[in-house]
Short mmCIF file of C-alpha atoms in Angstrom, two decimals:
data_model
loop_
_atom_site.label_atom_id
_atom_site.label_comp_id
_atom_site.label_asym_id
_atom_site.label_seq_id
_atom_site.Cartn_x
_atom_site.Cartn_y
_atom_site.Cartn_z
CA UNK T 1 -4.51 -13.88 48.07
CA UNK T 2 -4.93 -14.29 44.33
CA UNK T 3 -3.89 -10.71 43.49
CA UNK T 4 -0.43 -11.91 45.46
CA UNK T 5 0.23 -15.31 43.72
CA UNK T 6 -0.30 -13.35 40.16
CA UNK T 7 2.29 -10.49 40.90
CA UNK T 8 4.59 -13.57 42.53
CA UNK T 9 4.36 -14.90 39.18
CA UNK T 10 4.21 -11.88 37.19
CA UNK T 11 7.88 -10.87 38.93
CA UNK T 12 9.27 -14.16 38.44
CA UNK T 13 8.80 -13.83 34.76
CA UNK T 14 10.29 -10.61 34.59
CA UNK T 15 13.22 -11.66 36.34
CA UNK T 16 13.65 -14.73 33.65
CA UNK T 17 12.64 -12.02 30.32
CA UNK T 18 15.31 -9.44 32.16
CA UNK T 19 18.06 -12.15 32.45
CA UNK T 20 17.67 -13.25 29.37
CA UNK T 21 18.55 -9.44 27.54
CA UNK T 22 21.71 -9.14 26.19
CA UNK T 23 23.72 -7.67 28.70
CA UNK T 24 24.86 -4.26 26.78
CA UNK T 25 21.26 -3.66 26.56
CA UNK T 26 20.35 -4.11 30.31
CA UNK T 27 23.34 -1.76 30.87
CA UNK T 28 22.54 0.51 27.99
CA UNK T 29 18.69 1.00 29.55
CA UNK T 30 18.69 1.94 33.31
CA UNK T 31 15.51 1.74 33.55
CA UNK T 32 13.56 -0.94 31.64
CA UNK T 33 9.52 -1.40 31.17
CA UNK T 34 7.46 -5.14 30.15
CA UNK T 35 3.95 -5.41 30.02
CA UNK T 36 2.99 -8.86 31.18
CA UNK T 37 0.22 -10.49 30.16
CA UNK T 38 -1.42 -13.81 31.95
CA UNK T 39 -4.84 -15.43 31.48
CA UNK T 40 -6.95 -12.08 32.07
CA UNK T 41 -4.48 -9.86 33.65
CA UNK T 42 -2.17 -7.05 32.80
CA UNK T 43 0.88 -6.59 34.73
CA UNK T 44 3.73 -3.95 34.34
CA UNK T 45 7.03 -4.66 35.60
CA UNK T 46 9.68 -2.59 36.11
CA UNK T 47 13.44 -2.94 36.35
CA UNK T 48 15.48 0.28 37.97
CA UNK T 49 18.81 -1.72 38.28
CA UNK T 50 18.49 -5.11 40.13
CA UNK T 51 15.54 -4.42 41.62
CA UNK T 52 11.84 -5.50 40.41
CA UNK T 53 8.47 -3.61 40.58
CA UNK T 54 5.42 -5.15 39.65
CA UNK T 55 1.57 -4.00 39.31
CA UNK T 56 -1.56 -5.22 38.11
CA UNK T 57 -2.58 -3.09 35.64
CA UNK T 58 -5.84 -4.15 34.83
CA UNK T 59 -7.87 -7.31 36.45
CA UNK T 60 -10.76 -9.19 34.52
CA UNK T 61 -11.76 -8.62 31.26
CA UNK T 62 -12.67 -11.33 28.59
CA UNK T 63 -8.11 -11.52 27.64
CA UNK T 64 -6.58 -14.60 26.05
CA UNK T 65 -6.80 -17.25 28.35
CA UNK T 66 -3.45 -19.18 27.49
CA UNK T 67 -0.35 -18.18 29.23
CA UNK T 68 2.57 -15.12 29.78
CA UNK T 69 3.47 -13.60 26.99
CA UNK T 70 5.32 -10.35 27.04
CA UNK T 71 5.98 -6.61 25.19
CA UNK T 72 8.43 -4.31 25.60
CA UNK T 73 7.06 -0.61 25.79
CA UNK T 74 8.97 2.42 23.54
CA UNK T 75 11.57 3.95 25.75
CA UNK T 76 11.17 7.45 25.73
CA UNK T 77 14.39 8.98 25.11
CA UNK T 78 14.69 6.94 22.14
CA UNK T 79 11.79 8.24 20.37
CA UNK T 80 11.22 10.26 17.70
CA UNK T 81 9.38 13.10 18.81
CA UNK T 82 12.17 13.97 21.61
CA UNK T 83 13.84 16.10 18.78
CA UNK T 84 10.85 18.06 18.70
CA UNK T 85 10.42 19.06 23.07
CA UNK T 86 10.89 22.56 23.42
CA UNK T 87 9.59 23.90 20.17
CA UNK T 88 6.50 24.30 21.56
CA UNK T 89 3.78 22.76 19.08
CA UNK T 90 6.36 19.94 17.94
CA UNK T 91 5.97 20.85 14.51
CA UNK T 92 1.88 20.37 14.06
CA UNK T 93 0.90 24.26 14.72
CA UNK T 94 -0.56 26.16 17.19
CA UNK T 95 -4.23 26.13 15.59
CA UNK T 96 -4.80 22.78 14.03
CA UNK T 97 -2.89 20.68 16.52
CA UNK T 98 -2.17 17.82 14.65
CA UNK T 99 -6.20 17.21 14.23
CA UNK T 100 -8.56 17.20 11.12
CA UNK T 101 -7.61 16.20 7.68
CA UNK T 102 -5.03 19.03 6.77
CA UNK T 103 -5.08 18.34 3.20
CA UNK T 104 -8.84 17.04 2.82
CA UNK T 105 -10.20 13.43 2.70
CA UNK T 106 -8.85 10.61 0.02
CA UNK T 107 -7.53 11.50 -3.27
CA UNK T 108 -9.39 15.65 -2.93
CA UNK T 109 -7.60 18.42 -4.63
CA UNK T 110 -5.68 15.94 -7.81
CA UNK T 111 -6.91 18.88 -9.69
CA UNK T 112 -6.18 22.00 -7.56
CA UNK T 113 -3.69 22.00 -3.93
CA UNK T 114 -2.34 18.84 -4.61
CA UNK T 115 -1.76 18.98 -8.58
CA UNK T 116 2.15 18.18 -8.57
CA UNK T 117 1.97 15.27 -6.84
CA UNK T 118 -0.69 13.74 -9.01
CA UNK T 119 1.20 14.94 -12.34
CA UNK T 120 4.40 13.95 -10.60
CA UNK T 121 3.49 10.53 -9.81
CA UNK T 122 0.32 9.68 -11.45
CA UNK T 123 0.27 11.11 -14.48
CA UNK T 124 -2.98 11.00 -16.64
CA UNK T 125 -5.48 10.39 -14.17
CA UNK T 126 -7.73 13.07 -14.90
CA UNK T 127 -9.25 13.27 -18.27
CA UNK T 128 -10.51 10.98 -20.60
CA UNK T 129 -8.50 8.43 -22.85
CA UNK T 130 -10.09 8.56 -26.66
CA UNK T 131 -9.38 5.27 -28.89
CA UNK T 132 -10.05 6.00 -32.07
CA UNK T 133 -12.31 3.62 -33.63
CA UNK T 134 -13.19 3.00 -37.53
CA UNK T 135 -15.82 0.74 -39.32
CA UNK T 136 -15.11 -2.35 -41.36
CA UNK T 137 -16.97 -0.50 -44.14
CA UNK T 138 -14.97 2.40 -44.12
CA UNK T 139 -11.45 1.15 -43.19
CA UNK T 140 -10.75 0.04 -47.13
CA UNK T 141 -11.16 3.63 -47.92
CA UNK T 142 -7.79 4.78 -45.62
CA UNK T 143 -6.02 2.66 -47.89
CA UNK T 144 -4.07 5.49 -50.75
CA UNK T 145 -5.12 4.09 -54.81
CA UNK T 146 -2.00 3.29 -55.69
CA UNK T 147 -1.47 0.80 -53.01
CA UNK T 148 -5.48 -0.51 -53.92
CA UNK T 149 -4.15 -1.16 -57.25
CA UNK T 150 -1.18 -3.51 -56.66
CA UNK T 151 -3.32 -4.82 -53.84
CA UNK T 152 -3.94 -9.02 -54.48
CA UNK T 153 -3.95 -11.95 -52.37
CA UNK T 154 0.06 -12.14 -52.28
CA UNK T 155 0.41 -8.73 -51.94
CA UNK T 156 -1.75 -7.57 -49.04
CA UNK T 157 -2.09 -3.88 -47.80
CA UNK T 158 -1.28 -3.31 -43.89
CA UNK T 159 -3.44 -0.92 -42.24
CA UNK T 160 -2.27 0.52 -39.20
CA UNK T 161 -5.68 1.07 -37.47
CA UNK T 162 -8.19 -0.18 -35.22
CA UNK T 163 -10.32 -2.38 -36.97
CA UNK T 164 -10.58 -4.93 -40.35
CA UNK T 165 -12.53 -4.63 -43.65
CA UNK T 166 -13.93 -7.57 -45.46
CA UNK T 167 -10.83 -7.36 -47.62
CA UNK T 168 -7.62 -9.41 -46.97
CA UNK T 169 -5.69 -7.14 -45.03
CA UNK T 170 -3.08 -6.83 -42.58
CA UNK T 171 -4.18 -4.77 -39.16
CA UNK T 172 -1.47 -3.29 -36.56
CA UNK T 173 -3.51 -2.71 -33.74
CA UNK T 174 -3.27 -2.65 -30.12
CA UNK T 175 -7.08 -3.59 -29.28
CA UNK T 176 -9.63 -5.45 -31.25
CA UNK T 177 -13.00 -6.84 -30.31
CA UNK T 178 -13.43 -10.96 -31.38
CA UNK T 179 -15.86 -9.86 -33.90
CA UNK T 180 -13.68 -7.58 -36.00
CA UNK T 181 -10.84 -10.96 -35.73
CA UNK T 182 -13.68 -13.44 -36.85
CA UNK T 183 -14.33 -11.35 -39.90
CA UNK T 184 -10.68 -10.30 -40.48
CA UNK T 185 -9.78 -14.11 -40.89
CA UNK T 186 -12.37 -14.64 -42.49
CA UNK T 187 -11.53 -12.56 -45.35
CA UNK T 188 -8.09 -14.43 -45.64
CA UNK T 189 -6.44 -11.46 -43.34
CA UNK T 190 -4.44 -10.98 -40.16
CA UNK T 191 -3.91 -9.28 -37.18
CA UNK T 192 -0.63 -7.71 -35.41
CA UNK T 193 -1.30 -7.05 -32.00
CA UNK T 194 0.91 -4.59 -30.59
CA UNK T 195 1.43 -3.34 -27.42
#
């Protein structure tokens, strides 16, 4: 008696969820699929026409427990793969049948089968990047002598380098670590971060 209240249901629904299409597309699909859901059950209702068909499709089962909601299945002539019937793999081979990992797992073969793709879209990921790096110590030696000799306090040298001496200078540099700035300002200099 239950199973026949729940498809009496189930087929009322359908008939509201059918009559509520837009007409062209009732007309457009002669034959039209809903999957019903209701408390624990799974019904499928079908529309040839005027005419309703309804089954439980499964019965029991821990399902939501509130009330009908409903999905409209893919209709098959209006999927993709109908291009592909009578070639007779549909495009996936006869050996590997669409299974495995054709062109290995994750990011495999950057370096080897799939090389123009990663210099194509991601170039630089392999390899190391090397920032060149110079002592505080050392840095008032890139200056040239002639520039050291007209070198005062209102006249200050820029380096274009990594790093700051103990002399006031003026460093271009993309990256600097917050000790290099304390001691850089500290001996009256500056810093141009660039990017």
């Amino acid at each position: 008696m239950k199973y026949a209240e729940d498809i009496l249901r189930a087929k009322q629904l359908g008939t509201e969820v059918f009559k509520n299409l837009p007409s062209s597309s009732t007309q457009r699909w002669k034959l039209s699929y809903l999957i019903l859901r209701w408390g624990n059950r799974t019904f499928s209702v079908t529309q040839c026409g005027v005419a309703l068909s309804v089954s439980i499709l499964n019965y029991g089962g821990k399902r939501n427990q509130g009330g009908f909601w409903c999905e409209r299945e893919m209709i098959t002539r209006f999927k993709k793969n109908k291009k592909k019937r009578g070639h007779v793999n549909a495009g996936h081979g006869r050996i590997g049948k669409h299974r495995k990992h054709t062109g290995g797992r994750g990011n495999v073969g950057g370096m080897h089968h799939h090389r123009i793709l990663f210099n194509k879209y991601h170039p630089g990921y392999f390899g190391m990047f090397y920032c060149p790096i110079v002592n505080i110590d050392k840095l008032w030696s890139m200056i040239p002598q002639d520039v050291k000799e007209k070198a005062s306090i209102d006249n200050v040298p820029l380096i274009d380098g990594v790093l700051p001496p103990s002399q006031p200078v003026i460093v271009k540099t993309k990256l600097i670590s917050k000790l290099a700035e304390k001691k850089i300002k500290e001996g009256n200099g500056a810093i141009v971060l660039t990017t």
